[in-house]
Amino acid sequence: MRDPFGREISYLRVSVTDRCDFRCVYCMAEHMTFLPRAELLTLEEIERLCSAFVRKGVRRLRITGGEPLVRRNVMWLFERLGARLNESLDELTLTTNGSQLARFAGQLYSAGVRRVNVSLDTLDPQKFRAITRWGDLNKVLAAIDAAQAAGLSVKINAVALRNVNEHEISHLLEWAHGRGMDLTLIETMPLGDIEQKRTEQYLPLSLVRARLAQQYTLEKSAHRTGGPARYFRVTETGGRLGFITPLTHNFCESCNRVRVTCTGTLFMCLGQNDSADLRGALRLSNDDTLLDAAIDRAISSKPKGHDFVIDRRRKEPALTRHMSLTGG
Ligand code: SAM
Ligand code: SF4
C-alpha cells in the first residue's frame, strides 16, 4: 500500500473503544459523553477491518482507545490478531493506561504481544490522581510489575505538563531506565474539547530537552518508528528517551501510519480532518470487495502532512475530535 507521496503504509493504530476508566485532564472533559454502542464496530468487524489492512501490507498493529482493556472481550481480538504473527504480521502492540493490565498481562503475552506502552505522567500518587481524575497510581505500578513478570517489554509514555510534572521528568527517566523501560515524552496536542484552556498545560519539549541536556548526555539514536518520535540514548542511564513533538516539528515525510477509530472511520493523518468511513463498507456486505476499495481510495488521498494551526490561547481545540477517539 503506497500513498501518492510514495510512503508505504505498514502501520495501523486501531481504537477499540472511546470509553475510559480515567479522565486525564489533557484528553477528556470530566463529563464526557461517549458514543452509543451501536455506533461502535463489533470486535468481529474490527478483526475483519484489521485483516483487510494486513492483506494490503500492514505489518504492525497497535490497539488503543480510549482504554482498550475496558472493552469487553477484547482478549478475543488479541487472540485472533495474534494468530497472524510470524506470517503476515510482525508486531501486535497495545497502548494502555495500565488500570486493567495486571489481570491481562499473561493473556496478552500468550496472544503474542511482546511490547506494551503504558501511559504514566507522574510517580506522585496525588498528582497522578489530579491528572487522571479517577486513577490509582499503585494499581498502575503493580500492573507494570505484572507486565514485566509476564515477559512483556514495557515502554512508558508521559505527557509533559507545565507546572505539573515538569520538574519530575528526570525522576521519571531514572525510574524508567532503572527498570529497563524506555521513556517517551509527549507534547500536548490540541485535540477535543476538555473544558479548560490548553495554554495552562503546554510545555514545549524543546525546553524539557534543553533542561535534561544540562544533567545528562543525550546521544542521538538512529532508532525510528515511522512516527513523529525522535530518540536519544542517555549515556548515564543507558536507556532510550523519545520525544514526540508533532506540533513543533514536522516529520510527515516518513509517516508510515494511518488510524482507525472505534466507529470505523479511517484518519489518514492525526493532524488533519481527512477521513474515510469504512463502517459503511463493512456493514453493506460480507464480501470484502467494497471494504478493499474504500481502503484503497482512502490511502490514495493521504495528506502530505499536517498543518495544526495552534493558537493555545484559544479554548477551542484545533481539531474537535478527542484523542480517545483516534487513539493518539
Ligand atoms: N488510554 C490509553 C492510554 O492512556 O495509554 C490509550 C489511549 S490514549 C488517548 C493514548 C496516548 O495519548 C496516551 O499516552 C495519552 O497520554 C496521549 N494523549 C491523550 N490526549 C492527548 C493530548 N491532547 N495531547 C497529547 N497526548 C495525548
Ligand atoms: Fe483515558 Fe488514555 Fe485519555 Fe487518559 S489518555 S483519559 S487513560 S484514553
Short mmCIF file of N, CA and C in Angstrom, two decimals, residues 71-221:
data_model
loop_
_atom_site.label_atom_id
_atom_site.label_comp_id
_atom_site.label_asym_id
_atom_site.label_seq_id
_atom_site.Cartn_x
_atom_site.Cartn_y
_atom_site.Cartn_z
N ARG A 71 -12.69 -2.59 27.08
CA ARG A 71 -13.64 -3.13 26.10
C ARG A 71 -13.89 -4.61 26.42
N ARG A 72 -15.17 -4.96 26.56
CA ARG A 72 -15.49 -6.33 26.95
C ARG A 72 -15.01 -7.32 25.89
N ASN A 73 -14.41 -8.41 26.33
CA ASN A 73 -13.94 -9.48 25.43
C ASN A 73 -12.79 -9.08 24.52
N VAL A 74 -12.08 -8.02 24.85
CA VAL A 74 -11.04 -7.54 23.94
C VAL A 74 -9.95 -8.60 23.74
N MET A 75 -9.83 -9.53 24.71
CA MET A 75 -8.80 -10.58 24.55
C MET A 75 -9.09 -11.46 23.34
N TRP A 76 -10.37 -11.59 23.01
CA TRP A 76 -10.73 -12.37 21.82
C TRP A 76 -10.03 -11.77 20.59
N LEU A 77 -10.08 -10.43 20.52
CA LEU A 77 -9.47 -9.74 19.38
C LEU A 77 -7.95 -9.95 19.38
N PHE A 78 -7.32 -9.83 20.56
CA PHE A 78 -5.87 -10.03 20.62
C PHE A 78 -5.51 -11.45 20.17
N GLU A 79 -6.34 -12.43 20.60
CA GLU A 79 -6.01 -13.80 20.22
C GLU A 79 -6.14 -14.00 18.71
N ARG A 80 -7.21 -13.43 18.14
CA ARG A 80 -7.41 -13.60 16.69
C ARG A 80 -6.31 -12.91 15.90
N LEU A 81 -5.96 -11.71 16.32
CA LEU A 81 -4.93 -10.98 15.57
C LEU A 81 -3.56 -11.60 15.83
N GLY A 82 -3.35 -12.05 17.05
CA GLY A 82 -2.07 -12.66 17.41
C GLY A 82 -1.78 -13.91 16.57
N ALA A 83 -2.85 -14.57 16.12
CA ALA A 83 -2.67 -15.78 15.31
C ALA A 83 -1.98 -15.46 13.97
N ARG A 84 -1.98 -14.18 13.57
CA ARG A 84 -1.34 -13.79 12.30
C ARG A 84 0.16 -13.53 12.45
N LEU A 85 0.61 -13.44 13.70
CA LEU A 85 2.03 -13.11 13.91
C LEU A 85 2.90 -14.20 13.32
N ASN A 86 4.06 -13.82 12.87
CA ASN A 86 5.02 -14.72 12.22
C ASN A 86 4.67 -15.02 10.77
N GLU A 87 3.42 -14.76 10.36
CA GLU A 87 3.12 -14.95 8.94
C GLU A 87 3.02 -13.58 8.30
N SER A 88 1.81 -13.00 8.45
CA SER A 88 1.59 -11.75 7.75
C SER A 88 1.81 -10.53 8.63
N LEU A 89 1.97 -10.73 9.92
CA LEU A 89 2.06 -9.62 10.85
C LEU A 89 3.38 -9.70 11.62
N ASP A 90 4.08 -8.56 11.76
CA ASP A 90 5.34 -8.57 12.51
C ASP A 90 5.13 -8.27 13.98
N GLU A 91 4.14 -7.41 14.26
CA GLU A 91 4.01 -6.98 15.65
C GLU A 91 2.59 -6.58 16.00
N LEU A 92 2.19 -6.98 17.20
CA LEU A 92 0.89 -6.61 17.74
C LEU A 92 1.16 -5.95 19.09
N THR A 93 0.78 -4.68 19.22
CA THR A 93 1.10 -3.98 20.47
C THR A 93 -0.14 -3.27 21.02
N LEU A 94 0.06 -2.66 22.15
CA LEU A 94 -1.06 -2.09 22.90
C LEU A 94 -0.60 -0.81 23.59
N THR A 95 -1.46 0.19 23.60
CA THR A 95 -1.22 1.37 24.44
C THR A 95 -2.30 1.39 25.50
N THR A 96 -1.89 1.47 26.76
CA THR A 96 -2.85 1.34 27.85
C THR A 96 -2.53 2.29 28.99
N ASN A 97 -3.55 2.60 29.78
CA ASN A 97 -3.29 3.41 30.98
C ASN A 97 -2.87 2.51 32.15
N GLY A 98 -2.89 1.22 31.96
CA GLY A 98 -2.38 0.29 32.97
C GLY A 98 -3.38 -0.12 34.03
N SER A 99 -4.57 0.50 34.03
CA SER A 99 -5.51 0.22 35.13
C SER A 99 -5.93 -1.25 35.18
N GLN A 100 -6.04 -1.88 34.03
CA GLN A 100 -6.51 -3.28 33.97
C GLN A 100 -5.40 -4.24 33.54
N LEU A 101 -4.20 -3.71 33.41
CA LEU A 101 -3.14 -4.50 32.78
C LEU A 101 -2.69 -5.69 33.63
N ALA A 102 -2.75 -5.55 34.95
CA ALA A 102 -2.26 -6.65 35.79
C ALA A 102 -3.02 -7.94 35.47
N ARG A 103 -4.35 -7.83 35.32
CA ARG A 103 -5.09 -9.08 35.10
C ARG A 103 -4.99 -9.60 33.68
N PHE A 104 -4.56 -8.76 32.73
CA PHE A 104 -4.50 -9.23 31.34
C PHE A 104 -3.08 -9.53 30.84
N ALA A 105 -2.07 -9.20 31.64
CA ALA A 105 -0.69 -9.30 31.14
C ALA A 105 -0.36 -10.70 30.61
N GLY A 106 -0.70 -11.71 31.37
CA GLY A 106 -0.38 -13.09 30.96
C GLY A 106 -1.08 -13.46 29.66
N GLN A 107 -2.37 -13.10 29.55
CA GLN A 107 -3.13 -13.42 28.33
C GLN A 107 -2.59 -12.67 27.13
N LEU A 108 -2.16 -11.43 27.35
CA LEU A 108 -1.59 -10.66 26.24
C LEU A 108 -0.32 -11.35 25.73
N TYR A 109 0.50 -11.77 26.68
CA TYR A 109 1.74 -12.45 26.27
C TYR A 109 1.40 -13.72 25.50
N SER A 110 0.45 -14.47 26.01
CA SER A 110 0.08 -15.73 25.33
C SER A 110 -0.45 -15.46 23.93
N ALA A 111 -1.11 -14.31 23.74
CA ALA A 111 -1.66 -13.99 22.42
C ALA A 111 -0.56 -13.53 21.45
N GLY A 112 0.64 -13.30 21.97
CA GLY A 112 1.74 -12.92 21.07
C GLY A 112 2.21 -11.48 21.23
N VAL A 113 1.56 -10.75 22.14
CA VAL A 113 2.01 -9.37 22.38
C VAL A 113 3.33 -9.44 23.13
N ARG A 114 4.30 -8.64 22.71
CA ARG A 114 5.61 -8.64 23.37
C ARG A 114 5.96 -7.29 23.96
N ARG A 115 5.31 -6.23 23.43
CA ARG A 115 5.63 -4.89 23.93
C ARG A 115 4.33 -4.15 24.23
N VAL A 116 4.33 -3.41 25.34
CA VAL A 116 3.17 -2.57 25.65
C VAL A 116 3.66 -1.17 26.01
N ASN A 117 2.87 -0.18 25.65
CA ASN A 117 3.15 1.19 26.09
C ASN A 117 2.20 1.51 27.24
N VAL A 118 2.77 1.93 28.35
CA VAL A 118 1.93 2.32 29.48
C VAL A 118 2.06 3.83 29.66
N SER A 119 0.93 4.50 29.72
CA SER A 119 0.95 5.96 29.88
C SER A 119 1.00 6.29 31.36
N LEU A 120 2.02 7.04 31.74
CA LEU A 120 2.21 7.38 33.15
C LEU A 120 2.95 8.71 33.21
N ASP A 121 2.30 9.72 33.77
CA ASP A 121 2.87 11.06 33.70
C ASP A 121 3.59 11.49 34.98
N THR A 122 3.37 10.75 36.07
CA THR A 122 3.98 11.14 37.34
C THR A 122 4.10 9.93 38.26
N LEU A 123 5.02 10.01 39.21
CA LEU A 123 5.15 8.94 40.22
C LEU A 123 4.62 9.42 41.57
N ASP A 124 3.96 10.57 41.55
CA ASP A 124 3.39 11.11 42.78
C ASP A 124 1.89 10.76 42.82
N PRO A 125 1.45 9.98 43.83
CA PRO A 125 0.07 9.50 43.84
C PRO A 125 -0.98 10.61 43.77
N GLN A 126 -0.72 11.73 44.47
CA GLN A 126 -1.72 12.82 44.44
C GLN A 126 -1.78 13.49 43.08
N LYS A 127 -0.58 13.71 42.50
CA LYS A 127 -0.56 14.32 41.16
C LYS A 127 -1.19 13.37 40.14
N PHE A 128 -0.93 12.09 40.35
CA PHE A 128 -1.49 11.10 39.42
C PHE A 128 -3.01 11.18 39.45
N ARG A 129 -3.54 11.30 40.66
CA ARG A 129 -4.99 11.41 40.81
C ARG A 129 -5.50 12.71 40.18
N ALA A 130 -4.71 13.79 40.36
CA ALA A 130 -5.15 15.08 39.81
C ALA A 130 -5.14 15.04 38.28
N ILE A 131 -4.14 14.39 37.69
CA ILE A 131 -4.05 14.35 36.22
C ILE A 131 -5.13 13.43 35.63
N THR A 132 -5.26 12.25 36.23
CA THR A 132 -6.17 11.26 35.63
C THR A 132 -7.60 11.41 36.16
N ARG A 133 -7.77 12.22 37.15
CA ARG A 133 -9.02 12.46 37.89
C ARG A 133 -9.50 11.20 38.63
N TRP A 134 -9.42 10.03 37.99
CA TRP A 134 -10.00 8.83 38.60
C TRP A 134 -8.97 7.73 38.90
N GLY A 135 -7.71 7.95 38.51
CA GLY A 135 -6.76 6.82 38.53
C GLY A 135 -6.09 6.58 39.87
N ASP A 136 -5.59 5.35 40.05
CA ASP A 136 -4.88 4.95 41.27
C ASP A 136 -3.45 4.54 40.87
N LEU A 137 -2.49 5.34 41.27
CA LEU A 137 -1.10 5.10 40.85
C LEU A 137 -0.62 3.70 41.25
N ASN A 138 -0.95 3.27 42.47
CA ASN A 138 -0.42 1.98 42.93
C ASN A 138 -0.88 0.83 42.04
N LYS A 139 -2.09 0.95 41.54
CA LYS A 139 -2.60 -0.09 40.65
C LYS A 139 -1.79 -0.15 39.35
N VAL A 140 -1.45 1.03 38.86
CA VAL A 140 -0.69 1.08 37.60
C VAL A 140 0.73 0.56 37.83
N LEU A 141 1.32 0.92 38.97
CA LEU A 141 2.68 0.44 39.25
C LEU A 141 2.68 -1.09 39.41
N ALA A 142 1.65 -1.60 40.05
CA ALA A 142 1.55 -3.07 40.21
C ALA A 142 1.37 -3.73 38.85
N ALA A 143 0.64 -3.04 37.96
CA ALA A 143 0.41 -3.60 36.62
C ALA A 143 1.71 -3.64 35.83
N ILE A 144 2.55 -2.64 36.02
CA ILE A 144 3.84 -2.63 35.31
C ILE A 144 4.68 -3.81 35.81
N ASP A 145 4.68 -4.05 37.11
CA ASP A 145 5.39 -5.21 37.66
C ASP A 145 4.85 -6.49 37.02
N ALA A 146 3.53 -6.60 36.96
CA ALA A 146 2.91 -7.82 36.43
C ALA A 146 3.26 -7.99 34.96
N ALA A 147 3.27 -6.90 34.22
CA ALA A 147 3.56 -6.98 32.78
C ALA A 147 5.00 -7.46 32.58
N GLN A 148 5.91 -6.89 33.34
CA GLN A 148 7.32 -7.30 33.18
C GLN A 148 7.49 -8.75 33.62
N ALA A 149 6.79 -9.13 34.69
CA ALA A 149 6.89 -10.52 35.16
C ALA A 149 6.34 -11.49 34.11
N ALA A 150 5.35 -11.03 33.34
CA ALA A 150 4.76 -11.89 32.31
C ALA A 150 5.64 -11.96 31.06
N GLY A 151 6.70 -11.14 31.02
CA GLY A 151 7.61 -11.19 29.87
C GLY A 151 7.40 -10.08 28.87
N LEU A 152 6.50 -9.14 29.20
CA LEU A 152 6.24 -8.04 28.27
C LEU A 152 7.28 -6.94 28.46
N SER A 153 7.73 -6.39 27.36
CA SER A 153 8.63 -5.25 27.44
C SER A 153 7.75 -3.99 27.54
N VAL A 154 8.04 -3.16 28.53
CA VAL A 154 7.17 -2.01 28.80
C VAL A 154 7.88 -0.72 28.42
N LYS A 155 7.16 0.14 27.70
CA LYS A 155 7.68 1.49 27.45
C LYS A 155 6.74 2.47 28.15
N ILE A 156 7.32 3.49 28.75
CA ILE A 156 6.48 4.49 29.44
C ILE A 156 6.30 5.71 28.54
N ASN A 157 5.05 6.13 28.40
CA ASN A 157 4.73 7.38 27.69
C ASN A 157 4.29 8.40 28.72
N ALA A 158 4.89 9.58 28.70
CA ALA A 158 4.48 10.62 29.64
C ALA A 158 4.21 11.90 28.89
N VAL A 159 3.08 12.51 29.15
CA VAL A 159 2.77 13.80 28.57
C VAL A 159 3.43 14.87 29.45
N ALA A 160 4.20 15.75 28.82
CA ALA A 160 4.89 16.80 29.58
C ALA A 160 3.90 17.93 29.86
N LEU A 161 3.71 18.25 31.14
CA LEU A 161 2.69 19.22 31.52
C LEU A 161 3.29 20.33 32.38
N ARG A 162 3.08 21.53 31.90
CA ARG A 162 3.63 22.68 32.60
C ARG A 162 3.12 22.77 34.05
N ASN A 163 4.01 23.04 34.96
CA ASN A 163 3.67 23.18 36.38
C ASN A 163 3.12 21.91 37.03
N VAL A 164 3.06 20.82 36.29
CA VAL A 164 2.50 19.60 36.89
C VAL A 164 3.62 18.57 37.08
N ASN A 165 4.18 18.10 35.96
CA ASN A 165 5.27 17.12 36.10
C ASN A 165 6.59 17.66 35.55
N GLU A 166 6.64 18.94 35.25
CA GLU A 166 7.81 19.45 34.54
C GLU A 166 9.10 19.32 35.34
N HIS A 167 9.00 19.34 36.67
CA HIS A 167 10.22 19.21 37.46
C HIS A 167 10.46 17.78 37.93
N GLU A 168 9.70 16.87 37.38
CA GLU A 168 9.80 15.48 37.82
C GLU A 168 10.32 14.59 36.71
N ILE A 169 10.64 15.21 35.58
CA ILE A 169 10.93 14.39 34.40
C ILE A 169 12.21 13.58 34.57
N SER A 170 13.22 14.18 35.22
CA SER A 170 14.45 13.40 35.38
C SER A 170 14.22 12.24 36.36
N HIS A 171 13.32 12.43 37.31
CA HIS A 171 12.98 11.35 38.24
C HIS A 171 12.29 10.20 37.48
N LEU A 172 11.35 10.58 36.61
CA LEU A 172 10.66 9.58 35.79
C LEU A 172 11.65 8.81 34.91
N LEU A 173 12.60 9.58 34.36
CA LEU A 173 13.60 8.98 33.47
C LEU A 173 14.47 7.97 34.22
N GLU A 174 14.93 8.36 35.41
CA GLU A 174 15.80 7.47 36.18
C GLU A 174 15.02 6.22 36.60
N TRP A 175 13.78 6.44 36.98
CA TRP A 175 12.95 5.32 37.41
C TRP A 175 12.72 4.34 36.25
N ALA A 176 12.31 4.90 35.09
CA ALA A 176 12.01 4.04 33.94
C ALA A 176 13.27 3.31 33.48
N HIS A 177 14.34 4.04 33.27
CA HIS A 177 15.56 3.41 32.78
C HIS A 177 16.12 2.42 33.80
N GLY A 178 15.94 2.73 35.07
CA GLY A 178 16.40 1.82 36.12
C GLY A 178 15.67 0.49 36.08
N ARG A 179 14.48 0.47 35.49
CA ARG A 179 13.72 -0.78 35.39
C ARG A 179 13.76 -1.36 33.99
N GLY A 180 14.66 -0.83 33.17
CA GLY A 180 14.81 -1.37 31.81
C GLY A 180 13.69 -0.94 30.87
N MET A 181 13.05 0.20 31.17
CA MET A 181 11.96 0.65 30.31
C MET A 181 12.37 1.94 29.59
N ASP A 182 12.05 2.04 28.31
CA ASP A 182 12.27 3.30 27.60
C ASP A 182 11.24 4.32 28.09
N LEU A 183 11.58 5.58 27.93
CA LEU A 183 10.62 6.64 28.28
C LEU A 183 10.43 7.52 27.06
N THR A 184 9.17 7.79 26.71
CA THR A 184 8.90 8.73 25.63
C THR A 184 8.05 9.87 26.17
N LEU A 185 8.50 11.08 25.88
CA LEU A 185 7.77 12.27 26.33
C LEU A 185 6.91 12.78 25.18
N ILE A 186 5.71 13.22 25.52
CA ILE A 186 4.76 13.68 24.50
C ILE A 186 4.37 15.13 24.80
N GLU A 187 4.30 15.90 23.76
CA GLU A 187 3.83 17.28 23.89
C GLU A 187 2.30 17.28 23.78
N THR A 188 1.62 18.11 24.54
CA THR A 188 0.15 18.10 24.44
C THR A 188 -0.30 18.58 23.06
N MET A 189 -1.34 17.93 22.59
CA MET A 189 -1.89 18.29 21.28
C MET A 189 -3.31 18.82 21.47
N PRO A 190 -3.67 19.83 20.69
CA PRO A 190 -5.00 20.44 20.87
C PRO A 190 -6.11 19.63 20.21
N LEU A 191 -6.42 18.48 20.79
CA LEU A 191 -7.46 17.61 20.21
C LEU A 191 -8.65 17.50 21.16
N GLY A 192 -9.81 17.94 20.72
CA GLY A 192 -11.03 17.75 21.51
C GLY A 192 -11.22 18.79 22.60
N ASP A 193 -12.50 19.03 22.91
CA ASP A 193 -12.83 19.98 23.97
C ASP A 193 -12.58 19.32 25.32
N ILE A 194 -11.82 20.00 26.20
CA ILE A 194 -11.52 19.42 27.50
C ILE A 194 -11.98 20.31 28.65
N GLU A 195 -12.83 21.28 28.34
CA GLU A 195 -13.40 22.18 29.34
C GLU A 195 -12.35 23.03 30.07
N GLN A 196 -11.17 23.18 29.53
CA GLN A 196 -10.22 24.12 30.12
C GLN A 196 -9.22 24.56 29.07
N LYS A 197 -8.48 25.60 29.38
CA LYS A 197 -7.53 26.14 28.41
C LYS A 197 -6.33 25.22 28.30
N ARG A 198 -5.84 25.05 27.08
CA ARG A 198 -4.68 24.19 26.90
C ARG A 198 -3.36 24.92 27.14
N THR A 199 -3.42 26.24 27.09
CA THR A 199 -2.20 27.02 27.33
C THR A 199 -1.60 26.67 28.68
N GLU A 200 -2.49 26.42 29.65
CA GLU A 200 -2.02 26.16 31.01
C GLU A 200 -1.23 24.87 31.08
N GLN A 201 -1.47 23.96 30.13
CA GLN A 201 -0.81 22.65 30.18
C GLN A 201 0.45 22.60 29.33
N TYR A 202 0.50 23.45 28.31
CA TYR A 202 1.51 23.25 27.27
C TYR A 202 2.93 23.51 27.76
N LEU A 203 3.77 22.53 27.55
CA LEU A 203 5.18 22.64 27.91
C LEU A 203 5.98 22.17 26.69
N PRO A 204 6.71 23.09 26.04
CA PRO A 204 7.42 22.66 24.83
C PRO A 204 8.53 21.67 25.16
N LEU A 205 8.61 20.61 24.39
CA LEU A 205 9.64 19.60 24.68
C LEU A 205 11.04 20.12 24.37
N SER A 206 11.13 21.17 23.55
CA SER A 206 12.45 21.75 23.29
C SER A 206 13.04 22.23 24.62
N LEU A 207 12.18 22.77 25.48
CA LEU A 207 12.62 23.26 26.79
C LEU A 207 13.00 22.09 27.70
N VAL A 208 12.16 21.06 27.69
CA VAL A 208 12.44 19.87 28.52
C VAL A 208 13.77 19.26 28.12
N ARG A 209 13.97 19.18 26.82
CA ARG A 209 15.21 18.57 26.31
C ARG A 209 16.43 19.39 26.71
N ALA A 210 16.31 20.72 26.59
CA ALA A 210 17.44 21.58 26.95
C ALA A 210 17.76 21.41 28.44
N ARG A 211 16.73 21.28 29.26
CA ARG A 211 16.98 21.09 30.70
C ARG A 211 17.63 19.74 30.98
N LEU A 212 17.14 18.71 30.32
CA LEU A 212 17.71 17.38 30.54
C LEU A 212 19.16 17.33 30.07
N ALA A 213 19.43 18.07 28.99
CA ALA A 213 20.79 18.06 28.43
C ALA A 213 21.81 18.69 29.39
N GLN A 214 21.31 19.47 30.35
CA GLN A 214 22.24 20.04 31.35
C GLN A 214 22.65 18.99 32.37
N GLN A 215 21.82 17.99 32.48
CA GLN A 215 22.02 16.96 33.52
C GLN A 215 22.56 15.65 32.95
N TYR A 216 22.20 15.38 31.68
CA TYR A 216 22.56 14.09 31.08
C TYR A 216 23.20 14.30 29.71
N THR A 217 23.91 13.25 29.26
CA THR A 217 24.43 13.28 27.89
C THR A 217 23.40 12.59 27.00
N LEU A 218 22.86 13.33 26.06
CA LEU A 218 21.84 12.76 25.17
C LEU A 218 22.48 12.51 23.81
N GLU A 219 22.66 11.23 23.48
CA GLU A 219 23.25 10.92 22.17
C GLU A 219 22.13 10.60 21.20
N LYS A 220 22.14 11.23 20.05
CA LYS A 220 21.11 10.97 19.03
C LYS A 220 21.11 9.50 18.68
N SER A 221 19.93 8.91 18.57
CA SER A 221 19.85 7.49 18.24
C SER A 221 19.21 7.35 16.86
#
